[in-house]
């Protein structure tokens, strides 16, 4: 079938999306990109036009694309309306920046030519340098004028967002340019023009240097954080750790290393690695926080014991002049920018060489003794966490540890992924109690540390798994939910197969804890910490809210013994109908 030639420039924009394999776009509608909207709706060949997902708020739209990419590695296009839509979207863009997720965000603007503006509305919704709203937390941005310039900008933006370090990009599409008839000679670049620039693996000299350090180290520790964004890194990373007997500390912004592996000593607080003399940090964002979890540090972030620190990753290739998400400076022993998977494979090849130094008995005996100590720490820690969860189940009110354990009991035989874990408290217990083993089965937190991410991102992840049997689970905190409740409309309209479990403690817990801390420090009444941090006086009924949007919701759970049966019933409904279900758990 011959594809009809584009008639308007906005038709060419849609053709670009198809060329780059973007099969879905998400937006809250706005007049400033009405040209592209029309081209999406009226594409001459509907098979070439991306599907439209409508959201009720730009923050939700960006979060949907964020979760979609984390779950699938594929891109959604995101459109935002003029300056007002971009302002609404800005928090979600910041989340993606901190989370190192590439998002293709296109915004309407204008018309920049003042002679073509309608009275009032086009004036207040036209901005000079509109990209300045997000320029300090996107990788690249542009406000092109004219058709040829816009084609080049779209191509450059797509290439740059996928070049390490990954991050969002933003291109403003002029209102007038979109609606112009396509100029003669204006066409897309070849699809290959957007191919990302690739980093090389570790060079041989660096591999040799690291091998010497690993051979000499008494207590080598591998710290991982974002490497699991490429699921193909997990298996070789496990093989590398086993070959060298490395203690692994997973900071957990993705599923980087199986939580049940005996070399994984994350969250254990073990003294077994307090004397670490070599740390290899692979794609670690907060290096001071990572090192400080098991080493005593100086005020410059250096280990007091003089341990060597080697970093491998992309962090130094992308820094904001506005946001300090680059974290505290650590003067490391060696810093290398290299492709993660290829670097792991290069080190693995040396470690597994049957004729190399790591095959010598002097090393293998030391490795095996070290691995046995770590395995003992790992097994004892997991057993202790399981006992804590069981003890929590005996409390009068539902405690997060018991709830997390019972939710897993209900879904353990399913092919599940955790699209969101809602809060640091829930996330911590998930990592202690759930077997996070399969690459891609845990998608991490929101990146920016704000609220309003979870429900939208989980919808995006569920849409990515719409056509398979994966059970997508959103462990959703109530405070985060209330930032974007209208995401329920998109969830219902798309019939995205998502299990939403609202962990409702009727608090902004972190704010309550801060209120308690400051009151205690000032010798004041900590029992008043819930004032203006809680929903005690006016609680929210999430079950009724979900039903009002047409989502199946089960009666609220208020006893620990009802958690697993209710979640199990929700799973059966979801599997039968491939439609969303909500469960609300009233927490302590």
PDB file of C-alpha atoms in Angstrom, residues 9-18 20 22-41 48-66 75-90 92-93 103-109 130 134 150 154 158 168-175 177-179:
ATOM      1  CA  UNK A   9       3.633  20.110   7.992  1.00  0.00           C
ATOM      2  CA  UNK A  10       1.876  18.542  10.987  1.00  0.00           C
ATOM      3  CA  UNK A  11       1.339  15.447   8.794  1.00  0.00           C
ATOM      4  CA  UNK A  12       5.121  15.257   8.440  1.00  0.00           C
ATOM      5  CA  UNK A  13       5.501  15.432  12.229  1.00  0.00           C
ATOM      6  CA  UNK A  14       3.231  12.400  12.538  1.00  0.00           C
ATOM      7  CA  UNK A  15       5.233  10.668   9.833  1.00  0.00           C
ATOM      8  CA  UNK A  16       8.381  11.328  11.873  1.00  0.00           C
ATOM      9  CA  UNK A  17       6.817   9.672  14.920  1.00  0.00           C
ATOM     10  CA  UNK A  18       6.003   6.605  12.846  1.00  0.00           C
ATOM     11  CA  UNK A  20      10.961   6.423  14.828  1.00  0.00           C
ATOM     12  CA  UNK A  22       6.614   5.651  18.252  1.00  0.00           C
ATOM     13  CA  UNK A  23       3.332   3.753  18.273  1.00  0.00           C
ATOM     14  CA  UNK A  24       1.641   5.747  21.040  1.00  0.00           C
ATOM     15  CA  UNK A  25       1.378   9.406  21.998  1.00  0.00           C
ATOM     16  CA  UNK A  26      -0.053  10.821  25.193  1.00  0.00           C
ATOM     17  CA  UNK A  27      -1.384  14.282  25.948  1.00  0.00           C
ATOM     18  CA  UNK A  28      -3.979  16.502  27.496  1.00  0.00           C
ATOM     19  CA  UNK A  29      -5.421  18.337  24.468  1.00  0.00           C
ATOM     20  CA  UNK A  30      -4.468  21.927  23.776  1.00  0.00           C
ATOM     21  CA  UNK A  31      -4.999  24.338  20.894  1.00  0.00           C
ATOM     22  CA  UNK A  32      -1.289  25.089  20.488  1.00  0.00           C
ATOM     23  CA  UNK A  33      -0.685  21.662  18.931  1.00  0.00           C
ATOM     24  CA  UNK A  34      -4.082  21.342  17.253  1.00  0.00           C
ATOM     25  CA  UNK A  35      -2.374  20.918  13.876  1.00  0.00           C
ATOM     26  CA  UNK A  36      -0.572  17.763  14.997  1.00  0.00           C
ATOM     27  CA  UNK A  37      -3.692  16.590  16.844  1.00  0.00           C
ATOM     28  CA  UNK A  38      -5.668  16.849  13.600  1.00  0.00           C
ATOM     29  CA  UNK A  39      -2.976  14.960  11.692  1.00  0.00           C
ATOM     30  CA  UNK A  40      -3.007  12.166  14.277  1.00  0.00           C
ATOM     31  CA  UNK A  41      -6.786  11.836  14.101  1.00  0.00           C
ATOM     32  CA  UNK A  48       0.915   4.596  10.421  1.00  0.00           C
ATOM     33  CA  UNK A  49      -0.522   6.969  13.021  1.00  0.00           C
ATOM     34  CA  UNK A  50       0.359   6.427  16.675  1.00  0.00           C
ATOM     35  CA  UNK A  51      -2.447   5.557  19.059  1.00  0.00           C
ATOM     36  CA  UNK A  52      -3.609   8.472  21.214  1.00  0.00           C
ATOM     37  CA  UNK A  53      -3.798   8.164  24.986  1.00  0.00           C
ATOM     38  CA  UNK A  54      -5.620  11.105  26.546  1.00  0.00           C
ATOM     39  CA  UNK A  55      -4.740  12.289  30.043  1.00  0.00           C
ATOM     40  CA  UNK A  56      -6.459  14.853  32.239  1.00  0.00           C
ATOM     41  CA  UNK A  57      -3.272  16.663  33.245  1.00  0.00           C
ATOM     42  CA  UNK A  58       0.153  17.141  31.690  1.00  0.00           C
ATOM     43  CA  UNK A  59       1.932  15.794  34.753  1.00  0.00           C
ATOM     44  CA  UNK A  60       0.008  12.557  34.305  1.00  0.00           C
ATOM     45  CA  UNK A  61       0.791  12.458  30.579  1.00  0.00           C
ATOM     46  CA  UNK A  62       4.545  12.752  31.136  1.00  0.00           C
ATOM     47  CA  UNK A  63       4.450  10.180  33.939  1.00  0.00           C
ATOM     48  CA  UNK A  64       2.630   7.730  31.661  1.00  0.00           C
ATOM     49  CA  UNK A  65       5.395   8.032  29.076  1.00  0.00           C
ATOM     50  CA  UNK A  66       7.974   7.719  31.866  1.00  0.00           C
ATOM     51  CA  UNK A  75       9.135   5.619  23.554  1.00  0.00           C
ATOM     52  CA  UNK A  76       5.794   7.355  23.810  1.00  0.00           C
ATOM     53  CA  UNK A  77       5.563  10.798  22.304  1.00  0.00           C
ATOM     54  CA  UNK A  78       4.349  13.434  24.775  1.00  0.00           C
ATOM     55  CA  UNK A  79       2.625  16.628  23.645  1.00  0.00           C
ATOM     56  CA  UNK A  80       2.106  19.534  26.033  1.00  0.00           C
ATOM     57  CA  UNK A  81       0.074  22.672  25.451  1.00  0.00           C
ATOM     58  CA  UNK A  82       1.951  25.973  25.102  1.00  0.00           C
ATOM     59  CA  UNK A  83       3.453  27.495  28.231  1.00  0.00           C
ATOM     60  CA  UNK A  84       0.644  26.529  30.605  1.00  0.00           C
ATOM     61  CA  UNK A  85       0.845  22.857  29.678  1.00  0.00           C
ATOM     62  CA  UNK A  86       4.623  22.852  29.937  1.00  0.00           C
ATOM     63  CA  UNK A  87       4.409  24.408  33.385  1.00  0.00           C
ATOM     64  CA  UNK A  88       2.030  21.655  34.468  1.00  0.00           C
ATOM     65  CA  UNK A  89       4.366  19.043  32.971  1.00  0.00           C
ATOM     66  CA  UNK A  90       7.544  20.437  34.472  1.00  0.00           C
ATOM     67  CA  UNK A  92       7.145  15.135  35.776  1.00  0.00           C
ATOM     68  CA  UNK A  93       9.911  16.175  33.369  1.00  0.00           C
ATOM     69  CA  UNK A 103      11.373  11.274  27.028  1.00  0.00           C
ATOM     70  CA  UNK A 104      10.414  12.879  23.728  1.00  0.00           C
ATOM     71  CA  UNK A 105       8.412  15.919  24.832  1.00  0.00           C
ATOM     72  CA  UNK A 106       6.940  18.192  22.151  1.00  0.00           C
ATOM     73  CA  UNK A 107       5.196  21.419  23.093  1.00  0.00           C
ATOM     74  CA  UNK A 108       2.919  23.772  21.239  1.00  0.00           C
ATOM     75  CA  UNK A 109       3.753  27.469  21.143  1.00  0.00           C
ATOM     76  CA  UNK A 130       9.476  28.755  25.933  1.00  0.00           C
ATOM     77  CA  UNK A 134      12.580  23.169  31.532  1.00  0.00           C
ATOM     78  CA  UNK A 150      11.776  21.903  12.902  1.00  0.00           C
ATOM     79  CA  UNK A 154      13.100  16.751  15.932  1.00  0.00           C
ATOM     80  CA  UNK A 158      15.574  12.095  19.254  1.00  0.00           C
ATOM     81  CA  UNK A 168      14.323  14.023  28.397  1.00  0.00           C
ATOM     82  CA  UNK A 169      14.391  16.486  25.499  1.00  0.00           C
ATOM     83  CA  UNK A 170      11.953  19.239  24.575  1.00  0.00           C
ATOM     84  CA  UNK A 171      11.113  20.803  21.198  1.00  0.00           C
ATOM     85  CA  UNK A 172       8.540  23.574  20.805  1.00  0.00           C
ATOM     86  CA  UNK A 173       6.391  23.329  17.681  1.00  0.00           C
ATOM     87  CA  UNK A 174       5.283  26.718  16.406  1.00  0.00           C
ATOM     88  CA  UNK A 175       1.491  26.938  16.076  1.00  0.00           C
ATOM     89  CA  UNK A 177       4.350  26.189  11.272  1.00  0.00           C
ATOM     90  CA  UNK A 178       2.308  23.107  12.192  1.00  0.00           C
ATOM     91  CA  UNK A 179      -0.681  24.285  10.180  1.00  0.00           C
TER      92      UNK A 179
END
